[in-house]
Amino acid sequence: MFKVERTLKSSTGSGLKVKFKSKNIGIRIKGWETEESELKLEMEYSSASGREYDLGDYLILNYDDKLNEMQIEFKELADMKIVFADLKLSVPEKSEINADTENGSLSMQNLNGIFELKTENGSVTASEITGGVTIKTENGSLRLKECSCECNLKNENGAIKIKECNGDLKIVNENGQVRILGAGYDSAEIINENGGIYYEFCSLEEGKFTFKNENGKIDLIVPDDLNYDLTARNEIGNINISVAGNYDKSRENDMNIVHLVHKSGKVKIDASNENGSINISGDKIRKSRNFEFFNFSDIFNDVMDNIPEIDKAKLKIKLDKAKDKIEKINFKDVESKINTTLKKVENAIEKEFGSEKSNEILKKVKTGFKAALKDFEKFSTKDMGNGSNEVETAEKSKLKILQMLQNGKINSEEAEKLLKALGDKNGR
């Protein structure tokens, strides 16, 4: 086993342009106030031949001081097996980043510039970013926090979560949830397929917002002080209005249409859906309202970000199996089965990795299980109801599930799972 700890420094100026490319390793990029750049690599690896490689065999770092451009490329050699790797890059706050990774995550913080990021089988996180951001991900989550920029996001097979960001936003997503909390955007266009859209508006004078979805809900949270002109169109699914005011209903080309104007109407909102409900509310929707694993998934995403890239595939299989087991749990013995499943996951991770980081990982997994259990208990208590007669209660519960499905509170897949679990509980 070979251990690498290297720090490489370059005298770079503000406005640095960075090009990064890698396979099977991610990178964390952070802006700082100095005009210097610093690359830190910590890695443990083995080689089948027993050879210890020179740094230049697998890591390329070139800097052109005339163009103020830096090129970084990490290449995993065929003979190498990476056990652990951590790559950090510190650059002047005002820098441009172009990064492309395969089987590796990207993280950016405290930067101002133009950013083009692309990942395959890896997550992207960005915080305290200003400027322009274009991100394309496949098979990975995408998370932004406290960013002020023009964002163009394209994601496939992964969730998107944005919190307390502003600027202009465009999202094209497929096979994943889109959640935008405390949004301060002046305009947004969000297109999703096979996943829900949740968007919390903040106060603003004017703007234009478009939401399009297929096979998933649209939840829009519009505060009373928002001056909006809202049009909702739906083909298959309800349009639920839970805000004060009068609205017009119509039908055109097999579409149900609702039009609602509040105050000056300078904020234009257009929402259209196919095979899913549209819900307009003035109150934020608590996670416990629907049985979804948002807390659970967020914890798992954080865990995955701290796992060496070489081991992520194996751990992901174990976590996915644990998640599948939770989804199949019956109401009656939910707590005991979650505890049993948690213990199995603990043993599996300890056996697989056996490192000091296992304890930190297990704590995060436990937190995820507890959060999921808490949401499950709230959900089952609130929405499933209790009764003295089991048969009568079961029938009422089935009716309640169907009503929730019709009202768009749950989707068809969730309803099917709830009905199946209810049937298993009553021996049917």
Coordinates of C-alpha atoms in Angstrom, one line a residue:
M1 CA 0.0 0.0 0.0
F2 CA 1.4 3.4 -1.0
K3 CA 0.4 6.7 0.6
V4 CA 0.6 10.1 -1.1
E5 CA 0.5 13.5 0.5
R6 CA 1.5 16.3 -1.9
T7 CA 0.8 20.1 -2.1
L8 CA 1.5 21.9 -5.3
K9 CA 1.5 25.7 -5.4
S10 CA 1.3 28.2 -8.3
S11 CA 1.5 32.0 -8.4
T12 CA -1.7 32.7 -10.3
G13 CA -3.6 35.9 -10.7
S14 CA -7.3 36.9 -10.4
G15 CA -9.4 35.7 -13.3
L16 CA -7.7 32.3 -13.4
K17 CA -9.1 29.8 -15.9
V18 CA -9.0 26.2 -14.7
K19 CA -9.6 23.1 -16.8
F20 CA -10.0 19.9 -14.8
K21 CA -10.6 16.3 -16.0
S22 CA -10.6 13.1 -14.1
K23 CA -11.9 9.5 -13.9
N24 CA -12.7 7.7 -10.6
I25 CA -11.8 10.7 -8.4
G26 CA -13.6 13.9 -7.6
I27 CA -12.4 17.4 -6.6
R28 CA -13.3 20.1 -4.2
I29 CA -12.6 23.7 -5.4
K30 CA -12.7 26.6 -3.1
G31 CA -12.1 30.3 -3.6
W32 CA -9.8 32.3 -1.3
E33 CA -8.6 35.9 -1.1
T34 CA -4.9 35.3 -2.1
E35 CA -3.6 35.4 -5.7
E36 CA -2.0 32.0 -5.3
S37 CA -3.4 28.6 -6.2
E38 CA -2.9 25.4 -4.2
L39 CA -3.6 21.8 -5.1
K40 CA -3.6 19.2 -2.3
L41 CA -3.7 15.5 -2.9
E42 CA -4.1 12.8 -0.3
M43 CA -4.3 9.3 -1.6
E44 CA -3.7 5.7 -0.7
Y45 CA -3.3 3.1 -3.5
S46 CA -1.9 -0.3 -4.3
S47 CA -0.5 -1.7 -7.5
A48 CA -0.6 -5.3 -8.8
S49 CA 3.1 -5.0 -9.7
G50 CA 4.0 -3.6 -6.4
R51 CA 5.4 -0.5 -8.1
E52 CA 5.2 2.9 -6.5
Y53 CA 4.5 5.5 -9.2
D54 CA 5.8 9.0 -9.5
L55 CA 3.2 11.8 -9.1
G56 CA 3.6 12.8 -12.7
D57 CA 2.6 9.4 -13.9
Y58 CA -1.1 10.0 -12.9
L59 CA -1.4 13.7 -12.1
I60 CA -0.8 16.4 -14.7
L61 CA -0.6 20.0 -13.6
N62 CA 0.3 22.7 -16.1
Y63 CA 0.1 26.5 -15.7
D64 CA 0.4 29.1 -18.4
D65 CA 1.3 32.4 -16.7
K66 CA 0.8 34.4 -19.9
L67 CA -2.8 33.2 -20.4
N68 CA -3.4 32.7 -16.6
E69 CA -4.7 29.2 -17.4
M70 CA -4.3 26.0 -15.4
Q71 CA -4.8 22.5 -16.6
I72 CA -5.3 19.6 -14.2
E73 CA -5.8 16.0 -15.2
F74 CA -5.9 12.9 -13.0
K75 CA -5.5 9.5 -14.7
E76 CA -5.9 6.3 -12.8
L77 CA -3.4 3.8 -14.2
A78 CA -4.4 0.3 -15.1
D79 CA -2.1 -1.1 -12.5
M80 CA -3.4 1.1 -9.7
K81 CA -6.2 0.4 -7.2
I82 CA -7.2 3.5 -5.3
V83 CA -8.3 2.9 -1.8
F84 CA -8.7 6.5 -0.7
A85 CA -8.4 9.8 -2.5
D86 CA -9.0 13.4 -1.6
L87 CA -8.2 16.2 -4.1
K88 CA -8.6 19.9 -3.1
L89 CA -8.0 23.0 -5.1
S90 CA -7.8 26.5 -3.7
V91 CA -7.9 29.4 -6.2
P92 CA -8.5 33.1 -6.3
E93 CA -12.2 33.9 -5.7
K94 CA -12.6 35.3 -9.2
S95 CA -11.8 32.3 -11.3
E96 CA -13.4 30.4 -14.2
I97 CA -13.8 26.6 -13.8
N98 CA -14.3 24.0 -16.5
A99 CA -14.6 20.5 -14.9
D100 CA -15.4 17.1 -16.4
T101 CA -15.5 14.0 -14.2
E102 CA -16.5 10.4 -14.6
N103 CA -17.3 8.4 -11.4
G104 CA -16.3 11.4 -9.3
S105 CA -18.1 14.2 -7.5
L106 CA -17.6 18.0 -7.9
S107 CA -17.8 20.5 -5.1
M108 CA -17.4 24.3 -5.4
Q109 CA -17.5 27.1 -2.8
N110 CA -17.0 30.8 -2.6
L111 CA -16.2 31.5 -6.3
N112 CA -17.1 34.3 -8.7
G113 CA -16.9 33.6 -12.4
I114 CA -18.2 31.4 -15.3
F115 CA -18.5 27.7 -14.5
E116 CA -19.1 24.7 -16.8
L117 CA -19.4 21.5 -14.9
K118 CA -20.1 18.0 -16.2
T119 CA -20.3 14.7 -14.3
E120 CA -21.2 11.2 -14.9
N121 CA -22.0 8.9 -11.9
G122 CA -21.1 11.7 -9.5
S123 CA -22.8 14.4 -7.5
V124 CA -22.4 18.2 -7.9
T125 CA -22.6 20.6 -4.9
A126 CA -22.1 24.4 -5.1
S127 CA -22.4 27.0 -2.4
E128 CA -21.7 30.8 -2.3
I129 CA -21.2 31.0 -6.1
T130 CA -21.8 34.1 -8.2
G131 CA -21.6 34.5 -12.0
G132 CA -22.9 32.0 -14.5
V133 CA -23.2 28.3 -14.0
T134 CA -23.9 25.5 -16.5
I135 CA -24.1 22.0 -15.0
K136 CA -24.8 18.7 -16.7
T137 CA -25.1 15.6 -14.6
E138 CA -26.0 12.0 -15.2
N139 CA -26.7 9.5 -12.4
G140 CA -25.9 11.9 -9.6
S141 CA -27.6 14.5 -7.4
L142 CA -27.2 18.3 -7.8
R143 CA -27.3 20.7 -4.9
L144 CA -27.0 24.5 -4.8
K145 CA -27.0 26.7 -1.7
E146 CA -26.7 30.5 -1.3
C147 CA -25.7 31.0 -5.0
S148 CA -26.4 34.2 -6.9
C149 CA -26.0 33.5 -10.6
E150 CA -27.5 32.6 -13.9
C151 CA -28.0 28.8 -13.7
N152 CA -28.5 26.4 -16.5
L153 CA -29.0 22.9 -15.1
K154 CA -29.5 19.6 -16.9
N155 CA -29.8 16.4 -14.9
E156 CA -30.7 12.8 -15.7
N157 CA -31.4 10.1 -13.1
G158 CA -30.9 12.3 -10.0
A159 CA -32.5 14.8 -7.7
I160 CA -32.0 18.5 -7.7
K161 CA -32.2 20.5 -4.5
I162 CA -31.7 24.3 -4.4
K163 CA -31.8 26.4 -1.3
E164 CA -31.8 30.2 -0.8
C165 CA -30.4 31.1 -4.3
N166 CA -31.2 34.0 -6.6
G167 CA -30.7 35.1 -10.2
D168 CA -32.1 33.4 -13.2
L169 CA -32.8 29.6 -13.4
K170 CA -33.3 27.1 -16.1
I171 CA -33.7 23.3 -15.3
V172 CA -34.3 20.3 -17.5
N173 CA -34.6 17.2 -15.4
E174 CA -35.5 13.6 -15.9
N175 CA -36.1 10.8 -13.4
G176 CA -35.7 12.8 -10.2
Q177 CA -37.3 15.3 -7.8
V178 CA -36.7 19.0 -8.1
R179 CA -37.0 21.0 -4.8
I180 CA -36.3 24.7 -4.6
L181 CA -36.5 26.2 -1.2
G182 CA -36.6 29.9 -0.4
A183 CA -36.2 30.9 -4.0
G184 CA -35.1 34.4 -4.8
Y185 CA -35.0 34.0 -8.6
D186 CA -36.2 36.8 -10.9
S187 CA -37.2 34.2 -13.5
A188 CA -37.2 30.5 -13.8
E189 CA -38.1 27.8 -16.3
I190 CA -38.3 24.3 -14.9
I191 CA -39.0 21.2 -17.0
N192 CA -39.2 17.8 -15.3
E193 CA -40.2 14.3 -16.3
N194 CA -40.9 11.4 -13.9
G195 CA -40.5 13.4 -10.7
G196 CA -42.1 16.2 -8.7
I197 CA -41.5 19.9 -8.7
Y198 CA -41.6 21.9 -5.5
Y199 CA -40.9 25.6 -5.6
E200 CA -41.1 28.2 -2.8
F201 CA -41.5 31.7 -4.0
C202 CA -40.1 34.7 -2.0
S203 CA -41.2 38.3 -2.3
L204 CA -40.4 40.0 -5.6
E205 CA -41.8 42.8 -7.7
E206 CA -42.0 41.2 -11.1
G207 CA -40.8 38.1 -13.0
K208 CA -41.6 35.3 -15.3
F209 CA -41.8 31.6 -14.2
T210 CA -42.7 28.5 -16.2
F211 CA -43.2 25.0 -14.8
K212 CA -43.7 22.0 -17.0
N213 CA -44.0 18.4 -15.7
E214 CA -44.9 14.9 -16.8
N215 CA -45.6 12.1 -14.4
G216 CA -45.2 14.0 -11.2
K217 CA -46.7 16.7 -9.0
I218 CA -46.2 20.5 -9.2
D219 CA -46.3 22.2 -5.8
L220 CA -46.0 26.0 -5.8
I221 CA -45.8 28.0 -2.6
V222 CA -47.0 31.6 -3.2
P223 CA -46.9 34.0 -0.2
D224 CA -49.8 36.5 0.2
D225 CA -47.5 39.5 -0.6
L226 CA -46.6 38.1 -4.0
N227 CA -48.3 40.0 -6.9
Y228 CA -48.9 37.2 -9.3
D229 CA -50.8 36.3 -12.5
L230 CA -51.0 32.5 -12.5
T231 CA -52.3 30.1 -15.1
A232 CA -52.4 26.4 -14.4
R233 CA -53.0 23.8 -17.1
N234 CA -53.5 20.1 -16.5
E235 CA -54.4 17.2 -18.7
I236 CA -54.8 14.3 -16.2
G237 CA -54.8 15.3 -12.6
N238 CA -56.4 17.9 -10.3
I239 CA -55.6 21.6 -9.9
N240 CA -55.9 22.4 -6.2
I241 CA -56.0 26.1 -5.2
S242 CA -55.4 26.7 -1.4
V243 CA -55.0 30.5 -1.5
A244 CA -57.5 33.3 -1.0
G245 CA -59.1 34.9 -4.0
N246 CA -61.3 34.2 -7.0
Y247 CA -60.2 32.3 -10.0
D248 CA -61.6 31.3 -13.4
K249 CA -62.0 27.8 -14.6
S250 CA -62.1 26.7 -18.2
R251 CA -61.4 23.7 -20.5
E252 CA -59.5 23.9 -23.8
N253 CA -58.0 21.1 -26.0
D254 CA -58.6 18.5 -23.3
M255 CA -56.8 20.7 -20.8
N256 CA -58.3 21.9 -17.5
I257 CA -57.3 25.5 -17.0
V258 CA -57.3 27.7 -13.9
H259 CA -56.5 31.4 -14.0
L260 CA -55.9 33.4 -10.9
V261 CA -54.7 37.1 -10.5
H262 CA -53.5 38.4 -7.2
K263 CA -53.0 42.1 -6.7
S264 CA -51.0 43.8 -9.5
G265 CA -50.1 40.4 -11.2
K266 CA -46.6 41.5 -12.3
V267 CA -45.2 38.1 -11.4
K268 CA -46.2 35.9 -14.3
I269 CA -46.5 32.2 -13.4
D270 CA -47.4 29.4 -15.9
A271 CA -47.7 25.8 -14.7
S272 CA -48.6 22.9 -17.0
N273 CA -48.8 19.2 -16.1
E274 CA -49.5 15.9 -17.6
N275 CA -50.3 12.9 -15.4
G276 CA -50.0 14.7 -12.1
S277 CA -51.6 17.3 -9.9
I278 CA -50.9 21.0 -9.6
N279 CA -51.1 22.4 -6.1
I280 CA -51.1 26.1 -5.3
S281 CA -50.6 26.9 -1.6
G282 CA -49.7 29.8 0.6
D283 CA -48.0 27.6 3.2
K284 CA -44.9 25.6 3.0
I285 CA -45.5 21.8 2.7
R286 CA -43.9 19.8 5.4
K287 CA -42.0 16.8 4.4
S288 CA -44.2 14.7 6.6
R289 CA -47.2 15.5 4.5
N290 CA -46.2 12.9 1.9
F291 CA -44.3 9.7 2.6
E292 CA -41.1 10.5 0.7
F293 CA -37.5 9.9 1.6
F294 CA -36.1 13.4 1.2
N295 CA -34.4 13.4 4.6
F296 CA -33.2 9.9 4.0
S297 CA -31.9 10.6 0.5
D298 CA -30.1 13.8 1.6
I299 CA -28.3 11.9 4.4
F300 CA -27.3 9.1 1.9
N301 CA -26.0 11.7 -0.6
D302 CA -23.8 13.3 2.1
V303 CA -22.5 9.8 3.0
M304 CA -21.7 9.0 -0.6
D305 CA -19.7 12.3 -1.0
N306 CA -17.4 11.2 1.8
I307 CA -16.7 7.7 0.4
P308 CA -13.7 7.0 -1.8
E309 CA -14.7 6.8 -5.4
I310 CA -13.5 3.3 -5.8
D311 CA -15.8 2.0 -3.1
K312 CA -19.0 4.0 -4.0
A313 CA -20.4 1.5 -6.3
K314 CA -20.3 -1.3 -3.7
L315 CA -21.7 0.9 -0.9
K316 CA -24.5 2.3 -3.2
I317 CA -25.7 -1.2 -3.8
K318 CA -25.9 -1.8 0.0
L319 CA -27.7 1.5 0.6
D320 CA -30.2 0.9 -2.2
K321 CA -31.0 -2.5 -0.8
A322 CA -31.6 -1.0 2.6
K323 CA -33.9 1.6 1.0
D324 CA -35.8 -1.1 -0.8
K325 CA -36.3 -2.9 2.5
I326 CA -37.7 0.2 4.2
E327 CA -40.2 0.8 1.3
K328 CA -41.5 -2.8 1.8
I329 CA -42.1 -2.4 5.6
N330 CA -45.6 -3.0 7.0
F331 CA -47.2 -0.4 9.2
K332 CA -47.6 -2.6 12.3
D333 CA -43.9 -3.6 12.8
V334 CA -42.3 -0.6 11.1
E335 CA -39.9 0.3 14.0
S336 CA -38.6 -3.2 14.6
K337 CA -37.9 -3.9 11.0
I338 CA -36.2 -0.5 10.5
N339 CA -34.0 -1.3 13.5
T340 CA -33.2 -4.8 12.1
T341 CA -32.4 -3.4 8.6
L342 CA -30.2 -0.7 10.2
K343 CA -28.2 -3.3 12.1
K344 CA -27.7 -5.3 8.9
V345 CA -26.4 -2.2 7.1
E346 CA -24.1 -1.4 10.0
N347 CA -22.6 -4.8 9.9
A348 CA -22.2 -4.7 6.1
I349 CA -20.4 -1.4 6.1
E350 CA -18.1 -2.4 9.0
K351 CA -17.3 -5.6 7.2
E352 CA -16.7 -3.9 3.8
F353 CA -14.6 -0.9 5.0
G354 CA -13.4 -1.4 8.6
S355 CA -11.9 2.0 8.7
E356 CA -12.1 4.9 11.2
K357 CA -14.5 6.7 8.9
S358 CA -17.0 3.9 9.3
N359 CA -18.2 5.4 12.7
E360 CA -18.9 8.7 11.0
I361 CA -20.7 7.0 8.1
L362 CA -22.8 4.9 10.5
K363 CA -23.9 8.0 12.5
K364 CA -25.1 9.6 9.3
V365 CA -26.9 6.5 8.2
K366 CA -28.6 6.2 11.7
T367 CA -29.7 9.8 11.4
G368 CA -31.2 9.1 8.0
F369 CA -33.1 6.1 9.3
K370 CA -34.4 8.0 12.3
A371 CA -35.6 10.9 10.2
A372 CA -37.3 8.5 7.8
L373 CA -39.0 6.6 10.7
K374 CA -40.2 9.9 12.2
D375 CA -41.7 11.0 8.9
F376 CA -43.3 7.6 8.4
E377 CA -44.9 7.6 11.9
K378 CA -46.3 11.1 11.3
F379 CA -47.6 10.1 7.9
S380 CA -49.2 6.9 9.1
T381 CA -50.8 8.6 12.2
K382 CA -52.1 11.6 10.3
D383 CA -53.2 10.1 7.0
M384 CA -54.1 6.5 7.7
G385 CA -56.1 7.1 10.9
N386 CA -57.0 4.7 13.7
G387 CA -60.1 2.7 14.6
S388 CA -61.4 0.1 17.0
N389 CA -62.7 -2.3 14.3
E390 CA -59.8 -3.5 12.1
V391 CA -62.0 -4.3 9.1
E392 CA -63.8 -1.0 9.2
T393 CA -60.5 0.8 9.7
A394 CA -58.9 -1.0 6.8
E395 CA -61.7 0.0 4.5
K396 CA -61.6 3.6 5.6
S397 CA -57.8 3.6 5.2
K398 CA -58.2 2.3 1.6
L399 CA -60.7 5.0 0.9
K400 CA -58.4 7.6 2.4
I401 CA -55.5 6.4 0.2
L402 CA -57.6 6.7 -2.9
Q403 CA -58.8 10.2 -1.9
M404 CA -55.1 11.2 -1.4
L405 CA -54.3 9.8 -4.9
Q406 CA -57.1 11.7 -6.5
N407 CA -56.1 14.9 -4.7
G408 CA -52.5 14.5 -5.8
K409 CA -51.1 14.2 -2.3
I410 CA -49.5 10.9 -3.3
N411 CA -48.7 9.4 -6.7
S412 CA -49.9 6.1 -8.1
E413 CA -46.7 4.3 -7.1
E414 CA -47.0 5.5 -3.5
A415 CA -50.7 4.5 -3.4
E416 CA -50.0 1.0 -4.7
K417 CA -47.3 0.5 -2.0
L418 CA -49.7 1.8 0.8
L419 CA -52.5 -0.4 -0.4
K420 CA -50.2 -3.4 -0.6
A421 CA -48.8 -2.8 2.9
L422 CA -52.4 -2.4 4.3
G423 CA -53.4 -5.7 2.7
D424 CA -50.3 -7.4 4.2
K425 CA -51.2 -6.0 7.6
N426 CA -54.7 -7.5 7.5
G427 CA -53.6 -10.8 6.0
R428 CA -55.0 -10.2 2.5

